[in-house]
PDB file of C-alpha atoms in Angstrom:
ATOM      1  CA  MET A   1      81.606  -4.479  67.591  1.00 45.00           C
ATOM      2  CA  LYS A   2      80.403  -3.731  71.064  1.00 50.00           C
ATOM      3  CA  MET A   3      78.013  -0.586  71.879  1.00 55.00           C
ATOM      4  CA  ASN A   4      78.639   1.882  74.374  1.00 63.00           C
ATOM      5  CA  LYS A   5      75.262   1.384  75.782  1.00 87.00           C
ATOM      6  CA  LYS A   6      74.367   0.017  79.281  1.00 94.00           C
ATOM      7  CA  ILE A   7      71.147  -2.506  79.683  1.00 96.00           C
ATOM      8  CA  ALA A   8      69.518  -3.885  82.526  1.00 97.00           C
ATOM      9  CA  VAL A   9      67.429  -7.238  83.060  1.00 97.00           C
ATOM     10  CA  TYR A  10      64.815  -7.242  85.981  1.00 97.00           C
ATOM     11  CA  MET A  11      63.695 -11.000  86.095  1.00 96.00           C
ATOM     12  CA  ASP A  12      62.565 -13.842  87.568  1.00 93.00           C
ATOM     13  CA  HIS A  13      62.422 -17.544  86.236  1.00 87.00           C
ATOM     14  CA  PHE A  14      59.261 -16.714  83.979  1.00 89.00           C
ATOM     15  CA  ALA A  15      59.777 -13.407  82.625  1.00 93.00           C
ATOM     16  CA  ALA A  16      62.209 -10.530  82.043  1.00 96.00           C
ATOM     17  CA  ASN A  17      62.026  -6.909  81.480  1.00 97.00           C
ATOM     18  CA  ILE A  18      65.081  -5.300  79.240  1.00 97.00           C
ATOM     19  CA  LEU A  19      65.474  -1.627  80.310  1.00 96.00           C
ATOM     20  CA  GLU A  20      68.199  -0.204  77.903  1.00 94.00           C
ATOM     21  CA  TYR A  21      70.015   3.197  79.669  1.00 94.00           C
ATOM     22  CA  THR A  22      71.277   6.214  77.538  1.00 88.00           C
ATOM     23  CA  ASP A  23      70.384   9.463  79.597  1.00 87.00           C
ATOM     24  CA  ALA A  24      67.678   7.369  81.162  1.00 89.00           C
ATOM     25  CA  ALA A  25      66.263   3.983  81.607  1.00 92.00           C
ATOM     26  CA  LYS A  26      63.522   2.638  79.588  1.00 93.00           C
ATOM     27  CA  ILE A  27      61.778  -0.765  79.241  1.00 93.00           C
ATOM     28  CA  VAL A  28      62.043  -1.747  75.430  1.00 92.00           C
ATOM     29  CA  LYS A  29      61.482  -5.573  75.381  1.00 95.00           C
ATOM     30  CA  ILE A  30      59.733  -8.054  77.561  1.00 95.00           C
ATOM     31  CA  ILE A  31      60.838 -11.720  77.355  1.00 95.00           C
ATOM     32  CA  LYS A  32      58.517 -14.136  78.874  1.00 92.00           C
ATOM     33  CA  SER A  33      59.773 -17.959  79.692  1.00 88.00           C
ATOM     34  CA  GLY A  34      57.833 -20.919  78.200  1.00 79.00           C
ATOM     35  CA  PHE A  35      57.379 -22.103  81.507  1.00 73.00           C
ATOM     36  CA  ASN A  36      54.681 -20.727  83.668  1.00 69.00           C
ATOM     37  CA  LYS A  37      52.803 -21.207  86.888  1.00 69.00           C
ATOM     38  CA  ASP A  38      49.905 -22.820  84.819  1.00 71.00           C
ATOM     39  CA  GLN A  39      52.339 -25.254  83.032  1.00 68.00           C
ATOM     40  CA  LYS A  40      53.951 -26.116  86.227  1.00 67.00           C
ATOM     41  CA  GLU A  41      50.410 -27.101  87.732  1.00 71.00           C
ATOM     42  CA  LYS A  42      49.206 -29.331  84.572  1.00 69.00           C
ATOM     43  CA  ILE A  43      52.737 -31.147  84.410  1.00 65.00           C
ATOM     44  CA  LEU A  44      52.980 -31.787  88.199  1.00 66.00           C
ATOM     45  CA  GLN A  45      49.819 -33.738  88.037  1.00 70.00           C
ATOM     46  CA  SER A  46      51.830 -36.011  84.947  1.00 67.00           C
ATOM     47  CA  GLY A  47      55.194 -36.688  87.302  1.00 64.00           C
ATOM     48  CA  GLU A  48      57.582 -34.759  88.892  1.00 65.00           C
ATOM     49  CA  SER A  49      60.300 -35.923  86.610  1.00 67.00           C
ATOM     50  CA  LEU A  50      58.402 -34.738  83.694  1.00 65.00           C
ATOM     51  CA  LEU A  51      58.337 -31.276  85.324  1.00 66.00           C
ATOM     52  CA  TYR A  52      62.236 -31.336  86.007  1.00 68.00           C
ATOM     53  CA  HIS A  53      62.635 -32.038  82.386  1.00 73.00           C
ATOM     54  CA  LYS A  54      60.446 -29.723  80.890  1.00 73.00           C
ATOM     55  CA  GLU A  55      61.391 -26.942  82.963  1.00 74.00           C
ATOM     56  CA  GLN A  56      64.999 -27.567  82.414  1.00 81.00           C
ATOM     57  CA  ASN A  57      64.547 -27.074  78.860  1.00 83.00           C
ATOM     58  CA  LEU A  58      62.095 -24.060  79.039  1.00 83.00           C
ATOM     59  CA  GLN A  59      64.557 -22.415  81.140  1.00 87.00           C
ATOM     60  CA  LYS A  60      67.538 -22.972  78.839  1.00 91.00           C
ATOM     61  CA  GLU A  61      65.374 -21.394  75.863  1.00 93.00           C
ATOM     62  CA  PHE A  62      64.528 -18.560  78.240  1.00 94.00           C
ATOM     63  CA  TYR A  63      68.476 -17.903  79.205  1.00 95.00           C
ATOM     64  CA  ALA A  64      68.962 -18.268  75.312  1.00 96.00           C
ATOM     65  CA  LYS A  65      66.813 -15.315  74.746  1.00 96.00           C
ATOM     66  CA  LEU A  66      68.103 -13.161  76.960  1.00 97.00           C
ATOM     67  CA  ARG A  67      71.644 -13.940  76.424  1.00 96.00           C
ATOM     68  CA  ALA A  68      71.012 -12.818  72.668  1.00 95.00           C
ATOM     69  CA  GLU A  69      69.573  -9.445  73.549  1.00 94.00           C
ATOM     70  CA  LEU A  70      72.613  -8.465  75.851  1.00 96.00           C
ATOM     71  CA  LEU A  71      75.338  -9.487  73.169  1.00 92.00           C
ATOM     72  CA  ASN A  72      76.065  -5.818  72.264  1.00 90.00           C
ATOM     73  CA  TYR A  73      76.366  -4.409  75.484  1.00 94.00           C
ATOM     74  CA  GLU A  74      79.268  -3.276  77.448  1.00 93.00           C
ATOM     75  CA  SER A  75      77.776  -3.311  80.890  1.00 95.00           C
ATOM     76  CA  VAL A  76      74.897  -5.369  82.120  1.00 97.00           C
ATOM     77  CA  LEU A  77      72.753  -4.959  85.222  1.00 97.00           C
ATOM     78  CA  LEU A  78      70.950  -8.156  86.785  1.00 98.00           C
ATOM     79  CA  PHE A  79      68.416  -7.625  89.355  1.00 98.00           C
ATOM     80  CA  GLY A  80      65.568  -8.888  90.816  1.00 97.00           C
ATOM     81  CA  ALA A  81      63.725 -10.886  93.597  1.00 95.00           C
ATOM     82  CA  THR A  82      64.950 -14.558  92.679  1.00 94.00           C
ATOM     83  CA  ASN A  83      67.968 -16.501  91.979  1.00 94.00           C
ATOM     84  CA  ALA A  84      67.179 -16.417  88.240  1.00 94.00           C
ATOM     85  CA  LYS A  85      69.880 -13.513  87.946  1.00 97.00           C
ATOM     86  CA  THR A  86      72.417 -15.457  89.214  1.00 97.00           C
ATOM     87  CA  GLU A  87      71.604 -18.639  87.127  1.00 95.00           C
ATOM     88  CA  LEU A  88      71.810 -16.362  84.263  1.00 97.00           C
ATOM     89  CA  LEU A  89      74.973 -14.399  85.085  1.00 97.00           C
ATOM     90  CA  ASN A  90      76.957 -17.798  85.682  1.00 96.00           C
ATOM     91  CA  ILE A  91      75.699 -18.909  82.086  1.00 95.00           C
ATOM     92  CA  LEU A  92      76.946 -15.391  80.739  1.00 97.00           C
ATOM     93  CA  GLN A  93      80.206 -15.393  82.548  1.00 94.00           C
ATOM     94  CA  ILE A  94      81.333 -18.900  80.549  1.00 95.00           C
ATOM     95  CA  ASP A  95      80.822 -17.484  77.503  1.00 95.00           C
ATOM     96  CA  ALA A  96      83.389 -16.152  75.563  1.00 95.00           C
ATOM     97  CA  LYS A  97      81.358 -13.354  74.035  1.00 95.00           C
ATOM     98  CA  PHE A  98      80.757 -11.972  77.388  1.00 96.00           C
ATOM     99  CA  LEU A  99      84.442 -11.920  78.576  1.00 93.00           C
ATOM    100  CA  ASN A 100      84.994  -8.047  78.642  1.00 92.00           C
ATOM    101  CA  VAL A 101      81.558  -7.235  79.698  1.00 94.00           C
ATOM    102  CA  GLU A 102      81.195  -5.998  82.942  1.00 95.00           C
ATOM    103  CA  PHE A 103      78.068  -7.192  85.190  1.00 96.00           C
ATOM    104  CA  THR A 104      76.573  -6.289  88.315  1.00 96.00           C
ATOM    105  CA  LEU A 105      74.125  -8.407  90.098  1.00 97.00           C
ATOM    106  CA  LYS A 106      71.545  -6.582  92.683  1.00 97.00           C
ATOM    107  CA  ASN A 107      68.978  -8.375  94.891  1.00 97.00           C
ATOM    108  CA  THR A 108      65.559  -6.340  95.026  1.00 97.00           C
ATOM    109  CA  ASP A 109      62.453  -6.686  95.978  1.00 95.00           C
ATOM    110  CA  LYS A 110      59.359  -7.116  93.868  1.00 95.00           C
ATOM    111  CA  LEU A 111      59.006  -3.774  91.675  1.00 97.00           C
ATOM    112  CA  THR A 112      56.657  -2.060  89.503  1.00 96.00           C
ATOM    113  CA  ASP A 113      57.831  -0.835  85.708  1.00 96.00           C
ATOM    114  CA  LYS A 114      58.388   2.417  87.151  1.00 97.00           C
ATOM    115  CA  GLU A 115      60.065   1.099  90.117  1.00 97.00           C
ATOM    116  CA  GLN A 116      62.492  -0.488  87.844  1.00 97.00           C
ATOM    117  CA  VAL A 117      63.162   2.674  85.674  1.00 97.00           C
ATOM    118  CA  ASN A 118      63.832   4.407  88.514  1.00 96.00           C
ATOM    119  CA  PHE A 119      65.983   1.720  90.015  1.00 97.00           C
ATOM    120  CA  VAL A 120      68.114   1.276  87.023  1.00 96.00           C
ATOM    121  CA  ASN A 121      68.234   5.086  86.450  1.00 95.00           C
ATOM    122  CA  ASP A 122      69.984   5.168  89.969  1.00 94.00           C
ATOM    123  CA  CYS A 123      72.256   2.498  89.711  1.00 93.00           C
ATOM    124  CA  PHE A 124      73.545   3.634  86.423  1.00 90.00           C
ATOM    125  CA  TYR A 125      74.025   7.438  87.176  1.00 83.00           C
ATOM    126  CA  ILE A 126      75.843   6.760  89.978  1.00 69.00           C
ATOM    127  CA  SER A 127      78.432   4.482  88.203  1.00 58.00           C
TER     128      SER A 127
END
């Protein structure tokens, strides 16, 4: 059973801020990928093939965590400066559990927490 809440995800490949929207947006959770810039440097020293496989596995885990967070919402806004939001959208759109979910994708610059909240308020207030 879907709730009537709206949710937004400000993300890149390393972290995602989850913002719930009822009357106003608020950041309710931060999910971090197991893959970060320091790990990338260490793995690069071991060889590029290892880096690719490690990165792919950690990205799958990261997107799976985000997927679980979004299951009970009817409207999902994905936004941020990288293509991570598009990668997540592609995963969600082939999942039958998200068949009736309305997705919105927005490109933004890098935003502070306050700018994220204001952006989500503007997006959901207008819709």
